mmCIF file of C-alpha atoms in Angstrom:
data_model
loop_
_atom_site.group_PDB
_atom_site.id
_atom_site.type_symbol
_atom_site.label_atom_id
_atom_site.label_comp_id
_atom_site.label_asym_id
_atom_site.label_seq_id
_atom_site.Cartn_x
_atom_site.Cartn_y
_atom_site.Cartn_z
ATOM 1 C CA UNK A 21 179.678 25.511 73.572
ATOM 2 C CA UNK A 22 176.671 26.231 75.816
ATOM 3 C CA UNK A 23 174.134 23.283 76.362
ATOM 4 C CA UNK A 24 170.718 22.757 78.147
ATOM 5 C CA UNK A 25 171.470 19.153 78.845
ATOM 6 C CA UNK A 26 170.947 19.022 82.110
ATOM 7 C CA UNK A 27 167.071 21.267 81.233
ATOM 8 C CA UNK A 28 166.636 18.218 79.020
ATOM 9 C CA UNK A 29 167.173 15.619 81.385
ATOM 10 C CA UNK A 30 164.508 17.293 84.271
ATOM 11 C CA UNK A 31 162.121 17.555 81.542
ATOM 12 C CA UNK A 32 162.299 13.949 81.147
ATOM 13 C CA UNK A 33 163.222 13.343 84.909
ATOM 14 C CA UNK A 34 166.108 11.258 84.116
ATOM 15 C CA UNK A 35 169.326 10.824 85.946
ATOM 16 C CA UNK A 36 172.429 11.957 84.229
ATOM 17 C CA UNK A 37 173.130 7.642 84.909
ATOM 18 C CA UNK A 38 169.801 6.635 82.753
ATOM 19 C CA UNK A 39 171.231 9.286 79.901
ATOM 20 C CA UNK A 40 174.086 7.657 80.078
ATOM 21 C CA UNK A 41 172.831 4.399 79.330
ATOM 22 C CA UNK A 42 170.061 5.471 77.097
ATOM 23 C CA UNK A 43 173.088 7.061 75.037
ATOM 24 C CA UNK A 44 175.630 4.402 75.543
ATOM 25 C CA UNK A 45 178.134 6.553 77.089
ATOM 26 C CA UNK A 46 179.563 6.965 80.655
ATOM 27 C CA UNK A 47 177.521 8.869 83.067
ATOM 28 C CA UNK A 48 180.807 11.286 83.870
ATOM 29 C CA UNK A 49 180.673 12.071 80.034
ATOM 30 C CA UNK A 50 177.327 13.315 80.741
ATOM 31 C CA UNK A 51 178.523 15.156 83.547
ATOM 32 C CA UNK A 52 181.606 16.695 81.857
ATOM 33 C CA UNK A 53 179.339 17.930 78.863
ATOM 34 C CA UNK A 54 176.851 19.651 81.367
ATOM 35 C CA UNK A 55 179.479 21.369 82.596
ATOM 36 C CA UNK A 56 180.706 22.500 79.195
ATOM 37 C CA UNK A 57 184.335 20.556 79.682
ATOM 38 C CA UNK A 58 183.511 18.211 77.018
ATOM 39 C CA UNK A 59 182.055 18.934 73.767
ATOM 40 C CA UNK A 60 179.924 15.951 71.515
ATOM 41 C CA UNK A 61 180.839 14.191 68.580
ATOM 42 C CA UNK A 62 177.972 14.776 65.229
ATOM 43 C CA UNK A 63 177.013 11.013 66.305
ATOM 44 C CA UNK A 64 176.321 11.364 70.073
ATOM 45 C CA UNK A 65 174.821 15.491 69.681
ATOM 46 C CA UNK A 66 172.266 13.190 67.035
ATOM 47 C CA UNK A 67 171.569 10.689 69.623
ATOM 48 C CA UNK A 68 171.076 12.861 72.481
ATOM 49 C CA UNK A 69 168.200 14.972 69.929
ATOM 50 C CA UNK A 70 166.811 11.413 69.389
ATOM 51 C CA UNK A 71 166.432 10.649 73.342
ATOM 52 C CA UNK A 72 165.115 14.102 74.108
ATOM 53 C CA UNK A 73 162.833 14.343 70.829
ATOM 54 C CA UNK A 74 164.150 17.672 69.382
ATOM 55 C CA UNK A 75 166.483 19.416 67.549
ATOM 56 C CA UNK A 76 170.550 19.446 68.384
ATOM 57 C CA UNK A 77 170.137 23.468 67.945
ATOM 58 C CA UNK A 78 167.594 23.006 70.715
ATOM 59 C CA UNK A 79 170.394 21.774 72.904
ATOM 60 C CA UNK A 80 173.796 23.165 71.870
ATOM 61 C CA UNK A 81 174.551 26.587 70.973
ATOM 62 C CA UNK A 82 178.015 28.444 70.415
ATOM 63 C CA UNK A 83 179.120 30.872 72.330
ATOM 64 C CA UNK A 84 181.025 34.042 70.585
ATOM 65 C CA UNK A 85 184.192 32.080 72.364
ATOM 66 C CA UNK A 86 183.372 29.603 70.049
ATOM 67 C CA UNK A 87 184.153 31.389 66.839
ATOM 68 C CA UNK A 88 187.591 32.445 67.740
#
């Protein structure tokens, strides 16, 4: 699953640390879903749209990897 996370965050000029907190999860969960090694629940894709004020389509996508 591709993500622009980490596009998000510089919009805001946040640390991956302050989304972290804003989101109540661990900064290295941050990291690990920039780097597409972790993959969101419903709840915390929801809460991340929330912080960044758009759409969870806005900031995940599959990938044609995805679907197989």
């Amino acid at each position: 699953m591709k993500n622009r996370i980490k596009v998000q965050r510089a919009e805001l000029n946040i640390t991956q640390a302050e989304l972290a907190s804003r989101a109540g999860v661990s900064r290295q969960t941050i990291n690990a879903m920039e780097l597409g090694k972790y993959v969101p629940s419903t709840a915390l894709a929801l809460k991340l749209a929330s912080i960044f004020d758009t759409s969870v389509e806005n900031i995940f996508s599959l990938e044609e990897k995805d679907w197989t």
